[in-house]
mmCIF file of C-alpha atoms in Angstrom:
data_model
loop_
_atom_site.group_PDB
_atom_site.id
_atom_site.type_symbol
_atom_site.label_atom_id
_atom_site.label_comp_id
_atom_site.label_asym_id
_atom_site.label_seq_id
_atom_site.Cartn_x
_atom_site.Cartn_y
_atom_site.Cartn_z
ATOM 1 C CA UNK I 650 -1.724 26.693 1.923
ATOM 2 C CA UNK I 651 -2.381 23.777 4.037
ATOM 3 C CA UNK I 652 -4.401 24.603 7.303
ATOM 4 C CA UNK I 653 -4.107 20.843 8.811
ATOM 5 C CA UNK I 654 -0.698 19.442 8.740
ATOM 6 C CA UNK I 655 0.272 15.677 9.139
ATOM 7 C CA UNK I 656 4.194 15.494 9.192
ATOM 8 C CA UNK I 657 4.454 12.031 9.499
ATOM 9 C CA UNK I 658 3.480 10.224 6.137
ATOM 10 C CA UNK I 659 3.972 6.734 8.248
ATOM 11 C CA UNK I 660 4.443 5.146 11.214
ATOM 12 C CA UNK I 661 4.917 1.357 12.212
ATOM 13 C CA UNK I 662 4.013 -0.379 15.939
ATOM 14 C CA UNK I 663 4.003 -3.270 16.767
ATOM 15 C CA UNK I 664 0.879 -4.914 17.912
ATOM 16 C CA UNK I 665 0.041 -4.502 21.456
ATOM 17 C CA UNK I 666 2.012 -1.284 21.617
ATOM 18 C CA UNK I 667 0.338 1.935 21.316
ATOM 19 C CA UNK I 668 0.044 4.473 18.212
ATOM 20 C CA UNK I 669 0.327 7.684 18.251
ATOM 21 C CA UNK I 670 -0.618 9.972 15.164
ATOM 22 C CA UNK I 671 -0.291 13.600 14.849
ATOM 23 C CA UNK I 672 -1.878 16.265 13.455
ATOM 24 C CA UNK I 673 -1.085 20.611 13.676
ATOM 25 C CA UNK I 674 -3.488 23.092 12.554
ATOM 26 C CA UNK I 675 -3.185 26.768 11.424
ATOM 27 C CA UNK I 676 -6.182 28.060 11.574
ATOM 28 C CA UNK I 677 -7.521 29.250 15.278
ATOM 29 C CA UNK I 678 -10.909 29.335 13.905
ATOM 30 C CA UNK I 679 -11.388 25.990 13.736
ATOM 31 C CA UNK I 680 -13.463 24.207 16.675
ATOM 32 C CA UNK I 681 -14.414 20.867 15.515
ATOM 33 C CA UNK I 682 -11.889 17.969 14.451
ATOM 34 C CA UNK I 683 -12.233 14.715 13.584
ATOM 35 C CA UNK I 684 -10.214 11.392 12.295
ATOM 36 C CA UNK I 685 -10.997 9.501 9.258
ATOM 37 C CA UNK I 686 -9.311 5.851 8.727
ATOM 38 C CA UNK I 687 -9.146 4.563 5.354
ATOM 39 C CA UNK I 688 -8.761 1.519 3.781
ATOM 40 C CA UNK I 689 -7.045 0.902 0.286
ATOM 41 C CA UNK I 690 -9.726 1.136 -2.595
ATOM 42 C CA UNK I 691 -12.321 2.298 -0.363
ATOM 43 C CA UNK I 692 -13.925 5.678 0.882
ATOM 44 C CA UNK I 693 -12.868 7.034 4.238
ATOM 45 C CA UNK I 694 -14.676 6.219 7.214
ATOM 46 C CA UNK I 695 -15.255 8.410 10.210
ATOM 47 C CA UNK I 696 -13.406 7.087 13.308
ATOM 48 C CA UNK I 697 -13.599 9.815 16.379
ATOM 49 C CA UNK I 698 -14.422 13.192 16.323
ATOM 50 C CA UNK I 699 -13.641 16.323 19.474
ATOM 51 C CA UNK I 700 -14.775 19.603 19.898
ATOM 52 C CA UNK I 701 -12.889 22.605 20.793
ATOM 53 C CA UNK I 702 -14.703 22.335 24.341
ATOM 54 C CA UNK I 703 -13.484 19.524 25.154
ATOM 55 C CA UNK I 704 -9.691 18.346 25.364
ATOM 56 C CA UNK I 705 -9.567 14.884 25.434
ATOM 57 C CA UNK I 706 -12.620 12.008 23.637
ATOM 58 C CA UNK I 707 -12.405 8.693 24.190
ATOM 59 C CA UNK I 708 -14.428 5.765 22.613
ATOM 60 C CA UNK I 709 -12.914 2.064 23.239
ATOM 61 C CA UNK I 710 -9.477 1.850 22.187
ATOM 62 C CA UNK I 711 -9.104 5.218 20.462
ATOM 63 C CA UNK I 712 -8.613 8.595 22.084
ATOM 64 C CA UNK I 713 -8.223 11.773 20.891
ATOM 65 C CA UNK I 714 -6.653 14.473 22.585
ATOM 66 C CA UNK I 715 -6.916 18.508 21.204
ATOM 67 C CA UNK I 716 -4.443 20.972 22.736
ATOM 68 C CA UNK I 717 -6.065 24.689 21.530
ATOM 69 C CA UNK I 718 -2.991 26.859 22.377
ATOM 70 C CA UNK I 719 -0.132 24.578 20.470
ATOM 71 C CA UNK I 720 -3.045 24.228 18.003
ATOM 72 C CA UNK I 721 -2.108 19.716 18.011
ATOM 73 C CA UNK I 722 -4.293 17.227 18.238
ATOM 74 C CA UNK I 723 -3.156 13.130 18.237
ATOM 75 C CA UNK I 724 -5.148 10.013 18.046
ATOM 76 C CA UNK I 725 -3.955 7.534 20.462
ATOM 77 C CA UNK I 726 -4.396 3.480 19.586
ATOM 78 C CA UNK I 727 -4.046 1.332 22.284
ATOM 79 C CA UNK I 728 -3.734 -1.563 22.278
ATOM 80 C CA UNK I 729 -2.792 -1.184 18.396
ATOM 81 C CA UNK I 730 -4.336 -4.369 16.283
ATOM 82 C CA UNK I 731 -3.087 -5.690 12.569
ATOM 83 C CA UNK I 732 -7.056 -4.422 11.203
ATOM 84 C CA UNK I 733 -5.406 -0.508 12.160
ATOM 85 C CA UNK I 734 -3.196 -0.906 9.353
ATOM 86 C CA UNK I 735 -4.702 1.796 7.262
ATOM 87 C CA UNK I 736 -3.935 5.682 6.322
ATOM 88 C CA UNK I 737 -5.377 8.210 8.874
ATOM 89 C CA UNK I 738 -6.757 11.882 7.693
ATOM 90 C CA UNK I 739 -7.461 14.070 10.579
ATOM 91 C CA UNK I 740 -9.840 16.767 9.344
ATOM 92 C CA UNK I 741 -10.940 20.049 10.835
ATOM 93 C CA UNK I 742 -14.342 22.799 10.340
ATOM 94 C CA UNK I 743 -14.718 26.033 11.464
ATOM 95 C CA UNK I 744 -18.362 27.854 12.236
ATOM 96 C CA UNK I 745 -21.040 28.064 9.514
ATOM 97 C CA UNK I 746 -18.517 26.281 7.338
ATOM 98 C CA UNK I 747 -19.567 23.421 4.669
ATOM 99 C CA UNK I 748 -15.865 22.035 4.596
ATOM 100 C CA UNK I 749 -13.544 19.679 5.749
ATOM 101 C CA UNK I 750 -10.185 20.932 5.574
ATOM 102 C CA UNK I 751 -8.270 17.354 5.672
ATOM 103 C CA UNK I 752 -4.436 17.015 6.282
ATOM 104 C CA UNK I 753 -2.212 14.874 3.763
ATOM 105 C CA UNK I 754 -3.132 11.407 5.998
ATOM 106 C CA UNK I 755 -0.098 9.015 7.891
ATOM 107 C CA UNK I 756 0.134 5.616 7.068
ATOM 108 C CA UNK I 757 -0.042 3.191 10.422
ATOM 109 C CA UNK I 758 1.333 -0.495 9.665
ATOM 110 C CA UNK I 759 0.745 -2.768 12.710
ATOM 111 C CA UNK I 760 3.248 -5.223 13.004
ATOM 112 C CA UNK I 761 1.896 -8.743 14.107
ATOM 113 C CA UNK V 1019 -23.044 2.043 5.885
ATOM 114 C CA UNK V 1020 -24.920 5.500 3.991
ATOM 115 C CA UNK V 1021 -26.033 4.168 0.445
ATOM 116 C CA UNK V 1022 -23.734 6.060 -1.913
ATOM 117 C CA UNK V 1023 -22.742 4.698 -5.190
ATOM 118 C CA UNK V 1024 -20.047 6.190 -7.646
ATOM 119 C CA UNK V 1025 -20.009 5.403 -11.229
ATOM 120 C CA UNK V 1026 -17.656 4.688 -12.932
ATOM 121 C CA UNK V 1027 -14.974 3.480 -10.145
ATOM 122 C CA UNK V 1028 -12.118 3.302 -12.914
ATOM 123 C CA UNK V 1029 -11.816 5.589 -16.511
ATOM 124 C CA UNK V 1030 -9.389 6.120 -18.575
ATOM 125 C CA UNK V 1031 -9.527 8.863 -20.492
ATOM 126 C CA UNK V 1032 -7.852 11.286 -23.161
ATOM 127 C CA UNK V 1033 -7.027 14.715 -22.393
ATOM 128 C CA UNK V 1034 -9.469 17.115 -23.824
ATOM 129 C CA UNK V 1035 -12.576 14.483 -23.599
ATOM 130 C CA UNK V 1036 -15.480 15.114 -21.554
ATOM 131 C CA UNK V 1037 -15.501 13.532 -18.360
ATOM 132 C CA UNK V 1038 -19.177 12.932 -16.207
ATOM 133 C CA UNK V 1039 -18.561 11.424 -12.646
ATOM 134 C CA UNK V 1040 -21.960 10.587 -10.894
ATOM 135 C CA UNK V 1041 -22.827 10.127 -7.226
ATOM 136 C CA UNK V 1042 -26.223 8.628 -6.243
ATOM 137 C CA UNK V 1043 -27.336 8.569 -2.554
ATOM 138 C CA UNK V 1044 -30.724 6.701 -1.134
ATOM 139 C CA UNK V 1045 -30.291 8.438 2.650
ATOM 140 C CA UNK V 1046 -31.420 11.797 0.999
ATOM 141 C CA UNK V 1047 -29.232 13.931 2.672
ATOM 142 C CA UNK V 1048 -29.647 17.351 1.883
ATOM 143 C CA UNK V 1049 -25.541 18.103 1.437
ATOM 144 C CA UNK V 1050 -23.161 15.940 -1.290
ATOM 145 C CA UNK V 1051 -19.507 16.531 -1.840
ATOM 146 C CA UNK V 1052 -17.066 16.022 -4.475
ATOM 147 C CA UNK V 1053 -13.563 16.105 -3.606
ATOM 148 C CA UNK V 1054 -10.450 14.507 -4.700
ATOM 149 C CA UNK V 1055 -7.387 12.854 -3.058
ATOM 150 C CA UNK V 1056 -4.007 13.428 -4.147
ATOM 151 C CA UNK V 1057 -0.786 12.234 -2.613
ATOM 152 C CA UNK V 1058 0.883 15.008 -0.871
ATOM 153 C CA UNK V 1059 -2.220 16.607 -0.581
ATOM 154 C CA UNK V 1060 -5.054 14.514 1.354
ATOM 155 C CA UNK V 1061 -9.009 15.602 0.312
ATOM 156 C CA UNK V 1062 -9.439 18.648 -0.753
ATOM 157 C CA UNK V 1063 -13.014 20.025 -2.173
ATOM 158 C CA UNK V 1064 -13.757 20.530 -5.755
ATOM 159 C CA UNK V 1065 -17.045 22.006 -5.464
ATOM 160 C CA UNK V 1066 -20.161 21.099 -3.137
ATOM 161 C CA UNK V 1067 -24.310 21.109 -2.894
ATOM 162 C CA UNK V 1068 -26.608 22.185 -0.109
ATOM 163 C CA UNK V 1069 -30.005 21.522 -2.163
ATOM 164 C CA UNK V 1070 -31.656 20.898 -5.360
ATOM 165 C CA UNK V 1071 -29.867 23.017 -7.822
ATOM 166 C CA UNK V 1072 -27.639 24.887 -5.172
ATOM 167 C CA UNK V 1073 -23.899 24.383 -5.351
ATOM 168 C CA UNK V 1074 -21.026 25.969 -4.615
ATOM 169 C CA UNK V 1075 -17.167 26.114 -5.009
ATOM 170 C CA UNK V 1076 -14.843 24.459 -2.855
ATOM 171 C CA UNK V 1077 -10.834 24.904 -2.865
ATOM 172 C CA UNK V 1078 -10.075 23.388 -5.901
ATOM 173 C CA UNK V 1079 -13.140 24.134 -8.342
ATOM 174 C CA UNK V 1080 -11.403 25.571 -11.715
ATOM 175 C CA UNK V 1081 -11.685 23.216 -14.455
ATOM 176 C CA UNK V 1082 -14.770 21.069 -12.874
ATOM 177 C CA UNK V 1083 -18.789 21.530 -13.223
ATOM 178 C CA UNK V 1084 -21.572 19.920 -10.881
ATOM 179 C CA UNK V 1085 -25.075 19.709 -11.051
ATOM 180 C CA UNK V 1086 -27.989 18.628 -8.926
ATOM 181 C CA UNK V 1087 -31.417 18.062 -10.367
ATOM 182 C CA UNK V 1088 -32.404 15.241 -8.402
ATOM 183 C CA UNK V 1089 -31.721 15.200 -4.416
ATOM 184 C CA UNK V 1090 -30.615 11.789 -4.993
ATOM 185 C CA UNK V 1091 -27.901 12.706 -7.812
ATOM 186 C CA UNK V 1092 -24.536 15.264 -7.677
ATOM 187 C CA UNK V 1093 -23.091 15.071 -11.350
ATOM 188 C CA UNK V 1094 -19.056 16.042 -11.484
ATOM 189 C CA UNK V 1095 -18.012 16.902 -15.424
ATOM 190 C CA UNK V 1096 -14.904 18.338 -16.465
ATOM 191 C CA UNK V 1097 -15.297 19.946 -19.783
ATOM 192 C CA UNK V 1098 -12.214 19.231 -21.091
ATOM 193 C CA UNK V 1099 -9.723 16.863 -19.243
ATOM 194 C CA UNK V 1100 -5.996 17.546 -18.250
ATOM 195 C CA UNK V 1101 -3.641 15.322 -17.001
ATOM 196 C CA UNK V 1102 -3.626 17.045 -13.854
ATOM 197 C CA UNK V 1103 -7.149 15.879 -13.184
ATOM 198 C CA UNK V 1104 -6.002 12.334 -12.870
ATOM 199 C CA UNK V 1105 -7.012 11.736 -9.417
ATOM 200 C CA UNK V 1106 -9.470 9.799 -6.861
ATOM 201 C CA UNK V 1107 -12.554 11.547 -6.562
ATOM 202 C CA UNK V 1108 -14.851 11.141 -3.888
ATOM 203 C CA UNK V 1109 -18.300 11.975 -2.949
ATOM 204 C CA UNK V 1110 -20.108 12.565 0.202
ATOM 205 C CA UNK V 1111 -22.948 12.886 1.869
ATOM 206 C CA UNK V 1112 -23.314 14.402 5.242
ATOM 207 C CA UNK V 1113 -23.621 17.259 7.723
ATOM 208 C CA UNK V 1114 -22.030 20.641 8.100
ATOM 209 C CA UNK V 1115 -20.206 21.971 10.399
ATOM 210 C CA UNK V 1116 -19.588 18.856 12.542
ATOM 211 C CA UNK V 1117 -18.199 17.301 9.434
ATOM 212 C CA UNK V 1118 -19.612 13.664 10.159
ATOM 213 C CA UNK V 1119 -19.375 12.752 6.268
ATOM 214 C CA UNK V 1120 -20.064 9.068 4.642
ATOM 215 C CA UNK V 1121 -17.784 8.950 1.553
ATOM 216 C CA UNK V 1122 -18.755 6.758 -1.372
ATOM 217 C CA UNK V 1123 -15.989 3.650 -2.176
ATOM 218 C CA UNK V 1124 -14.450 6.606 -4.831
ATOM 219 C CA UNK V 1125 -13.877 6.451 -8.256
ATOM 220 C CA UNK V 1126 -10.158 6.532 -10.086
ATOM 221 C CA UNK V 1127 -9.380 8.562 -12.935
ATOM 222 C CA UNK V 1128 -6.540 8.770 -15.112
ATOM 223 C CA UNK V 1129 -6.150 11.316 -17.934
ATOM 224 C CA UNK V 1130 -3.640 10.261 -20.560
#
């Protein structure tokens, strides 16, 4: 059963605009979440990561905000550049585990 | 970058064959990962190792091996390949809990 859900297998902006990827979670155990960007024929890379302290992270143009009781978090782009163009995997752990659970990933195009 | 290398990055194989995927690290990170990316189903963990000869089992372990005699090495074999192994496996390196993990570039399998 899938404990981190990404509905939205894509998603195309324009650049300049802002993008907005989602991500739902089942599991209320869970207190540490992170985004991974990936490139085709490459290994993911680790983008942003939030704690269940804390509601909102920012670093430069990415932001993530987690919302604990509708169990959501998004990853916010702005301003959203042509290099973004990539599949996103938002990822979550709970306490003394040695996992990632990962969701299915969204593909962002940026239009230029 | 974390220095992780995957060999081979591309096999073809035959079903039934054996099937040795190696991941070599130089940051000597205590924890490695195997896991494997499917459409529809993002990364999900085939089995894992937290020392020298420690592993254990992630989601999706049945019909895969690992071994770890070297810090440096984590060895993925299936015994006897199916179809349904046909995948992109990837290996990690990184720490627990907060999930911060450096994936190698991955290596593509197909089973015929």
């Amino acid at each position: 059963d899938q404990q981190v859900k990404q509905n939205s297998p894509s998603l195309s902006v324009q650049e300049g605009r802002i993008s907005i990827l989602n991500c739902d979670y089942t599991n209320s155990m869970f207190d540490y979440f992170l985004w991974y960007k990936k490139y085709p024929a490459e290994g993911p890379t680790f983008l942003i990561s939030i704690s269940s302290i804390k509601d909102k992270n920012e670093d430069g143009r990415f932001t993530v905000f987690l919302n604990k009781s509708a169990k959501h978090l998004s990853l916010h782009i702005v301003p959203s550049q042509p290099g973004d163009s990539a599949v996103y995997f938002c990822a979550a752990s709970n306490p003394g585990a040695n996992n990632l659970f990962f969701g299915t990933g969204t593909r962002l195009t940026v239009i230029p | 970058d974390a220095g992780i290398t995957q060999s081979p990055r591309h096999k073809v194989t035959e079903t039934g064959t054996p099937v040795t995927l190696r991941c070599h690290q130089t940051e000597n990170h205590r924890y490695m990962y195997w896991y494997r990316q499917d459409p529809g189903h993002g990364l999900r963990l085939i089995h894992y190792s937290y020392g020298v000869k420690d592993t254990d089992k992630g989601e999706v372990s049945d019909g895969y091996s690992v071994s770890r005699s070297k810090t440096e090495d984590f060895l993925l074999t299936l015994e006897s390949a199916t179809s349904s192994q046909t995948s992109v496996y990837f290996c990690a390196i990184g720490g627990q809990h907060t999930g911060e993990l450096f994936f190698g570039e991955g290596s593509r399998l197909t089973v015929l």
